[in-house]
Structure formats: structure tokens, C-alpha cells
Short mmCIF file of C-alpha atoms in Angstrom, two decimals:
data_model
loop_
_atom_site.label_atom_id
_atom_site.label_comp_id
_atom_site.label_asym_id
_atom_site.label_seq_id
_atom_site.Cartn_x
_atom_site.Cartn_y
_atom_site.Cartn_z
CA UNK A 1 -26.92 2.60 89.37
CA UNK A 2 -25.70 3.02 85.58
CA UNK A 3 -28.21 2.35 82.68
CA UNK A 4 -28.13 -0.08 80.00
CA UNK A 5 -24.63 -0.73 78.84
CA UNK A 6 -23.04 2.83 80.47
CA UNK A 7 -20.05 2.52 81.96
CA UNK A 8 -18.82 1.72 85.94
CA UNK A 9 -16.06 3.84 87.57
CA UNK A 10 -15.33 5.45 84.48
CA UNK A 11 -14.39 2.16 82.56
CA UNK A 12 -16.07 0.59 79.44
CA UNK A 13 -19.11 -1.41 80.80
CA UNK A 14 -18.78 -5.40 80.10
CA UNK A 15 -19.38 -6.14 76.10
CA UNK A 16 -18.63 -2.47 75.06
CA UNK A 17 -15.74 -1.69 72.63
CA UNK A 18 -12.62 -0.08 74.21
CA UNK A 19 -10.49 2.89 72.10
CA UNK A 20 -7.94 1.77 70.48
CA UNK A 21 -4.83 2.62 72.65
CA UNK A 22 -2.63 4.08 69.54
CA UNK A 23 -6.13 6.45 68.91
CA UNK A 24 -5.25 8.12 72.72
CA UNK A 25 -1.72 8.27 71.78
CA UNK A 26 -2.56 10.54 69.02
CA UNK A 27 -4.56 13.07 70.89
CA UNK A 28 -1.69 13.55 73.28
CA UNK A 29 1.09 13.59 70.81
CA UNK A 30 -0.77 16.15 68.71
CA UNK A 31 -1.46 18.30 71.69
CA UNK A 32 2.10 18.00 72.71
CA UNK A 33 2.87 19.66 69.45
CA UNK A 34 0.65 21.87 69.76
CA UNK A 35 2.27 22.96 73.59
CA UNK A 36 5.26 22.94 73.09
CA UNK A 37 6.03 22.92 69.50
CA UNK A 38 8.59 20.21 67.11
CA UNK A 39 11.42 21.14 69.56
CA UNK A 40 9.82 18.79 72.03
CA UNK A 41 9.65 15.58 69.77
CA UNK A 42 12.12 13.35 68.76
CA UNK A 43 12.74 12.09 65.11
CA UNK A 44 10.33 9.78 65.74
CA UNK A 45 7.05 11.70 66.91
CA UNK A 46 7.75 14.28 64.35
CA UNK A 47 7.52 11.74 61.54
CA UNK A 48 4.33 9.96 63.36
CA UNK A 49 2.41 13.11 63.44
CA UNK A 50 2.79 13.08 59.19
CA UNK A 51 2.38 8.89 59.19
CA UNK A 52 -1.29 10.15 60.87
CA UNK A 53 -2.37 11.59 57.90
CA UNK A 54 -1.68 8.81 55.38
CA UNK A 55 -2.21 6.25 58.09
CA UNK A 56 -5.23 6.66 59.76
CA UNK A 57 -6.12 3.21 60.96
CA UNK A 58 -3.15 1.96 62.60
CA UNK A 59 -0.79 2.31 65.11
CA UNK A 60 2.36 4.00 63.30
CA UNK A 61 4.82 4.39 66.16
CA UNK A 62 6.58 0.92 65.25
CA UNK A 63 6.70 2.52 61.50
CA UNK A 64 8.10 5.41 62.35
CA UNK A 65 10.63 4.15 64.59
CA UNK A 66 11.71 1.32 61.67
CA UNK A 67 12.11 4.08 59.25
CA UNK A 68 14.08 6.27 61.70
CA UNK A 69 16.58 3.22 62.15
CA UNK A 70 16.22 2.34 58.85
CA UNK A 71 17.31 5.82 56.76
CA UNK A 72 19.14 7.82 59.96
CA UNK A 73 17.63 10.65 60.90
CA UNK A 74 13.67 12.18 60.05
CA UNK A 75 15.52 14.50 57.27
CA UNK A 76 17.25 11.55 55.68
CA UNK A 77 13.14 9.88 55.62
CA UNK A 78 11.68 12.75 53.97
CA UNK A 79 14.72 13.08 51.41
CA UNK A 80 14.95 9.52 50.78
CA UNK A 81 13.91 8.32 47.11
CA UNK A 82 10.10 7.04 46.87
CA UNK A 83 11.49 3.77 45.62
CA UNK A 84 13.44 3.45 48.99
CA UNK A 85 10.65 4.38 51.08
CA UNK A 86 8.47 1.81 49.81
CA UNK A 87 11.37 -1.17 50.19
CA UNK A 88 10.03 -0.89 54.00
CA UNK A 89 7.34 -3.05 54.87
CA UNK A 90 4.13 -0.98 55.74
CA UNK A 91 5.15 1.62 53.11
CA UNK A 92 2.50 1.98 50.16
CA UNK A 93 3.14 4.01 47.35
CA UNK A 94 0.40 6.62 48.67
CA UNK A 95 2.50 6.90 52.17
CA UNK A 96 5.93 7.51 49.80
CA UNK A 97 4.02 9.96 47.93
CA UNK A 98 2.72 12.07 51.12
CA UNK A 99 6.36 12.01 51.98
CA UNK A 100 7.67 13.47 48.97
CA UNK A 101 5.03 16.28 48.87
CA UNK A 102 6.30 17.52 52.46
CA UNK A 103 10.36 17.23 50.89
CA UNK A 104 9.00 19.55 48.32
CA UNK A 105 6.99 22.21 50.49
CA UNK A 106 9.88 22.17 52.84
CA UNK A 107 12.27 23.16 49.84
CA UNK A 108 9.89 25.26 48.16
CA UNK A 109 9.94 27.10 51.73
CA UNK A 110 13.50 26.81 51.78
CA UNK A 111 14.40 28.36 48.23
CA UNK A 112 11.76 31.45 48.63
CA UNK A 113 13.89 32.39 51.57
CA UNK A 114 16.99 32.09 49.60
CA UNK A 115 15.18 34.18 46.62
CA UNK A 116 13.61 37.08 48.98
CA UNK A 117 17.37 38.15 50.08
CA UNK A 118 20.55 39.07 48.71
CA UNK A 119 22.33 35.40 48.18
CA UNK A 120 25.19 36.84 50.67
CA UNK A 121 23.23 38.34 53.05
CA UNK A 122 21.09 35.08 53.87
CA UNK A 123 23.95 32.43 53.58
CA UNK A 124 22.66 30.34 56.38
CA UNK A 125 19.41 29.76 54.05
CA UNK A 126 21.77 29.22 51.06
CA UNK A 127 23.20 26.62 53.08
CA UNK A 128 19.87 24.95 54.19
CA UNK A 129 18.43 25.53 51.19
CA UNK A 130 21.48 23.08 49.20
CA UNK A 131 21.11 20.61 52.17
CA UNK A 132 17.92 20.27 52.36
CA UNK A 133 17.58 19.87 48.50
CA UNK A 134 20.82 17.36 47.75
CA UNK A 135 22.34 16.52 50.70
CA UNK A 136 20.53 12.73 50.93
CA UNK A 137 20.33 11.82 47.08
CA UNK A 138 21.54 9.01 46.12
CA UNK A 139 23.66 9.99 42.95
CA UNK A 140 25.90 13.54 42.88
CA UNK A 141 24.32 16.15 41.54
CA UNK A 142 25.98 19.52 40.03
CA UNK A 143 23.69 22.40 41.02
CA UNK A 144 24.47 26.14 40.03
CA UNK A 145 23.04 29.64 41.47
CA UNK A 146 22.83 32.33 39.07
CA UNK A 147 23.09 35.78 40.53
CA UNK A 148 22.49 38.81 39.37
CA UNK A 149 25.05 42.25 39.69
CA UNK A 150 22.94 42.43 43.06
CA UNK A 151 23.47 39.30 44.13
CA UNK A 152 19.61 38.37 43.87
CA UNK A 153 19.01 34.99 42.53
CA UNK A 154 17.96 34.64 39.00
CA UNK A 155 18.19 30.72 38.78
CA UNK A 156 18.85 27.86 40.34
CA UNK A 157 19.40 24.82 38.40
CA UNK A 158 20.88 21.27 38.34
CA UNK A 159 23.35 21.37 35.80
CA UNK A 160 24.49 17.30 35.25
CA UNK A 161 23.52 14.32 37.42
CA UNK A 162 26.33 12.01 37.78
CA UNK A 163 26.70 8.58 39.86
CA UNK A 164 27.40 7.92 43.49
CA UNK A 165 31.15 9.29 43.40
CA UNK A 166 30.79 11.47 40.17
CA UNK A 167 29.41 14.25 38.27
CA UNK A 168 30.85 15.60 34.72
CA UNK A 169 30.98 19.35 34.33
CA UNK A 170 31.48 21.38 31.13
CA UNK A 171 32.73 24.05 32.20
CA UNK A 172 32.08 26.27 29.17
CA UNK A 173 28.82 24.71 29.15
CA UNK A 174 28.37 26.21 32.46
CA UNK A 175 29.50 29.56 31.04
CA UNK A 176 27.18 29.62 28.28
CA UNK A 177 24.21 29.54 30.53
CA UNK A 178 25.63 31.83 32.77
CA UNK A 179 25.65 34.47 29.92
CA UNK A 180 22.85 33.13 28.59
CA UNK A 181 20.82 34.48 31.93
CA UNK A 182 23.20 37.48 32.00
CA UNK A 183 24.77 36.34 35.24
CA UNK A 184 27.56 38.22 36.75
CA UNK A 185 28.18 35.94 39.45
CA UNK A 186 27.88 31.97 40.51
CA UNK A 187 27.46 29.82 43.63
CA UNK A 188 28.26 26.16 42.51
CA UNK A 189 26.85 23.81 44.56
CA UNK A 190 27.41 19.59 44.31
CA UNK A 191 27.03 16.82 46.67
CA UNK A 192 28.68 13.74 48.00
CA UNK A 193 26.59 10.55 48.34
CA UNK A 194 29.10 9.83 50.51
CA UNK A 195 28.31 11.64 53.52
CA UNK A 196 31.83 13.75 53.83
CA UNK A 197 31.28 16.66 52.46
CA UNK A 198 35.26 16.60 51.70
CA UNK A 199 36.72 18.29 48.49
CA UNK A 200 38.43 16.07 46.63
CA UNK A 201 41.58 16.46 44.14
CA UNK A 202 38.87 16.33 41.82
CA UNK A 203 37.11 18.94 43.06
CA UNK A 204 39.54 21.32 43.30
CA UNK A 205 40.95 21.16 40.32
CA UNK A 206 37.28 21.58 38.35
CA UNK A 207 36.76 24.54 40.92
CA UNK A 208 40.29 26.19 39.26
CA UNK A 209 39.36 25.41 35.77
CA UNK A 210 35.78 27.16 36.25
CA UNK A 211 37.54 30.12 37.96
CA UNK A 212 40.22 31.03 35.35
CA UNK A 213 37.14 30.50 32.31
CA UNK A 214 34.74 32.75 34.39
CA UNK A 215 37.23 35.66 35.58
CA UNK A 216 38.00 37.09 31.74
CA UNK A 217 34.06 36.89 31.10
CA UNK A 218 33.51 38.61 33.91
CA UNK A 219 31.76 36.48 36.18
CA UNK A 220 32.57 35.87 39.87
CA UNK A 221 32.73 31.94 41.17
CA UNK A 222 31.81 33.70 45.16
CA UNK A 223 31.78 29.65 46.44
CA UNK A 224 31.82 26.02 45.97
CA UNK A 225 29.66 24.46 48.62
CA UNK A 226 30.00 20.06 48.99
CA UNK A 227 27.01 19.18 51.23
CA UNK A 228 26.54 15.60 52.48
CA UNK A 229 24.54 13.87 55.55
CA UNK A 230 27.23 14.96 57.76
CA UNK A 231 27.47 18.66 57.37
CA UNK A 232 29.05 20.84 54.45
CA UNK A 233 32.32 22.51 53.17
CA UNK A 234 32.88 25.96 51.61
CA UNK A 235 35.63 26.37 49.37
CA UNK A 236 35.74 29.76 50.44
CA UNK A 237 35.67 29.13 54.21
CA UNK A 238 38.23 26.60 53.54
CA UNK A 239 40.85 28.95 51.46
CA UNK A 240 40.31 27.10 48.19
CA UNK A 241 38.76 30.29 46.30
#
């Protein structure tokens, strides 16, 4: 015989409060992670176990999922623009914010691996590094890697921010910072809102017109790199430079 208000058979006794089924879902999602790692979730789960954090009351499964279908893909959640996120309904400006703090320790992550190695020896992080850091904005942006004789990186900055199907570049403007840091060779970098990652005419011909200043300076142009949701192009892979 159980006491007082104790439970029968292993269920809640008559009158007490039951758990919260999304509280149970937690504890096994976490451990899940845990197991068997982020290779085991989808999109979905992944984004839940951060929605936790800044959501600690309610069940954020239907959120997550919503956001998912909304943006595309968890990447394209994290990268979208706080002003986006928030357009969902159940999206405060404190859950936006928590998202936009992970974007920027997953690129601060990103660009240390890119600055620990030789630019050409760790191209895959080059690569990740860009996506990761333009591939889902909403405007183009004009991003340039300053290397050094070693191919170290000595900067990396966003040179011009443009609108969704443009960016202007000044190409001796581009020049003068490159001597400016003392930079013997460049990775350009620009995105299309787009999605195909594409050169255009456009494109091209800026790439030529940035070659021919930088050769008699004495700077190498070593690629051109479009990323966009659906992958990226090299200008060098693709026989353009």
C-alpha cells in the first residue's frame, strides 16, 4: 500500500501533476547528442537543442520545424538576418539574438582555422569559412583575403556591400589596400543572393580588370570564389584565372 499521494504502478497518483511531455523529450534528445553526436539529428533536433536554451518553458519542436520550412536548411536559420528571424511567430528578439551569437562563434571557429594554415594548404576551410560567412545574406557582398609572400592571412575584409544582384568594385581601390597591408597576393571572394553560385559576364570581366591592375604591382589574384545556398564556383577550378 502507497502513502499519501505516492504513486501506483509507477504512474502519477490521482491529483498529482504529470511532467510535461516536451520536458522528457529533452532529456532524450540531449542524451542522443550526447551518444551519438550531431550526425544523428536532423536539421530539426540540432536547432531544438539551441531553441532549449533561449526557450526553456515550452515545447520548441513545432518552432524548430516552422523555421526549418520556413528559411531551408538549419545553416540558412543561423545565417538568416535577426530581422527575419523575428518575422516568425514565437521568435523574440532575445531568441534572434542567441542565434546570431552561435553564427558568430561558428565563423569565428571557422576563420581561426583559415588563419592557423597556409591559405592554400587549408582550401577546404577557405571554402567553409566564405560559406559559412556570406553564403545566406541577403545583399552581395565583395569580400577580399589578403595574403602575405607565405600565403598566411593578414586580413580579411568586406570591401563594398551591394544589393541583391550587385556589388561595385574599385578596383584600384582594392589595390591601394592591398599595398597598403603589403599584400603580395589576393583571394576575392563575393556572393550571389541568388543561390547559383554562377559567374556572370559581369563577373568575369571585373575578375580581368583586377588581374591586369594587380600583375604589374606585383600581386597575385590566386582565385575568385562565388558562394551561394547551393554550393560555390572557383574561377580557378573553372579555367577563368
Amino acid at each position: 500500500m502507497s502513502e499519501g499521494g505516492g504513486a501506483r504502478n509507477g504512474k502519477p497518483a490521482a491529483g498529482a501533476p504529470a511532467s510535461p511531455h516536451h520536458l522528457g523529450h529533452r532529456d532524450r534528445l540531449r542524451q542522443r547528442f550526447a551518444e551519438a553526436g550531431d550526425a544523428a539529428l536532423p536539421d530539426y533536433e540540432l536547432l531544438e537543442l539551441l531553441l532549449f536554451r533561449s526557450i526553456p518553458q515550452r515545447d520548441v519542436k513545432p518552432l524548430a520545424k516552422q523555421l526549418i520550412q520556413h528559411f531551408g536548411s538549419f545553416a540558412e536559420v543561423i545565417g538568416a538576418p535577426a530581422a527575419r528571424l523575428t518575422e516568425v511567430k514565437g521568435v523574440g528578439e532575445s531568441v534572434a539574438l542567441d542565434l546570431k551569437i552561435v553564427e558568430a562563434a561558428l565563423k569565428r571557429t571557422m576563420k581561426g582555422e583559415v588563419a592557423r594554415k597556409t591559405v592554400l594548404s587549408s582550401w577546404s576551410a577557405v571554402i567553409d569559412y566564405c560559406r559559412m560567412a556570406m553564403a545566406f545574406a541577403e545583399r552581395e557582398q565583395f569580400r577580399i583575403l589578403f595574403l602575405d609572400k607565405k600565403n598566411a592571412l593578414i586580413a580579411d575584409e568586406v570591401q563594398q556591400t551591394g544589393t541583391v544582384d550587385h556589388t561595385p568594385v574599385y578596383p584600384r581601390e582594392v589595390m591601394r589596400r592591398a599595398l597598403e597591408l603589403s599584400a603580395t597576393a589576393l583571394i576575392l571572394v563575393h556572393n550571389h543572393p541568388s543561390g547559383d553560385p554562377t559567374p556572370s559576364g559581369a563577373d568575369m570581366r571585373m575578375t580581368r580588370e583586377l588581374v591586369d591592375i594587380a600583375k604589374p604591382l606585383g600581386i597575385a589574384i590566386h582565385d575568385h570564389i562565388i558562394v551561394g545556398r547551393d554550393g560555390h564556383a572557383s574561377f580557378k577550378g573553372l579555367g577563368l584565372i
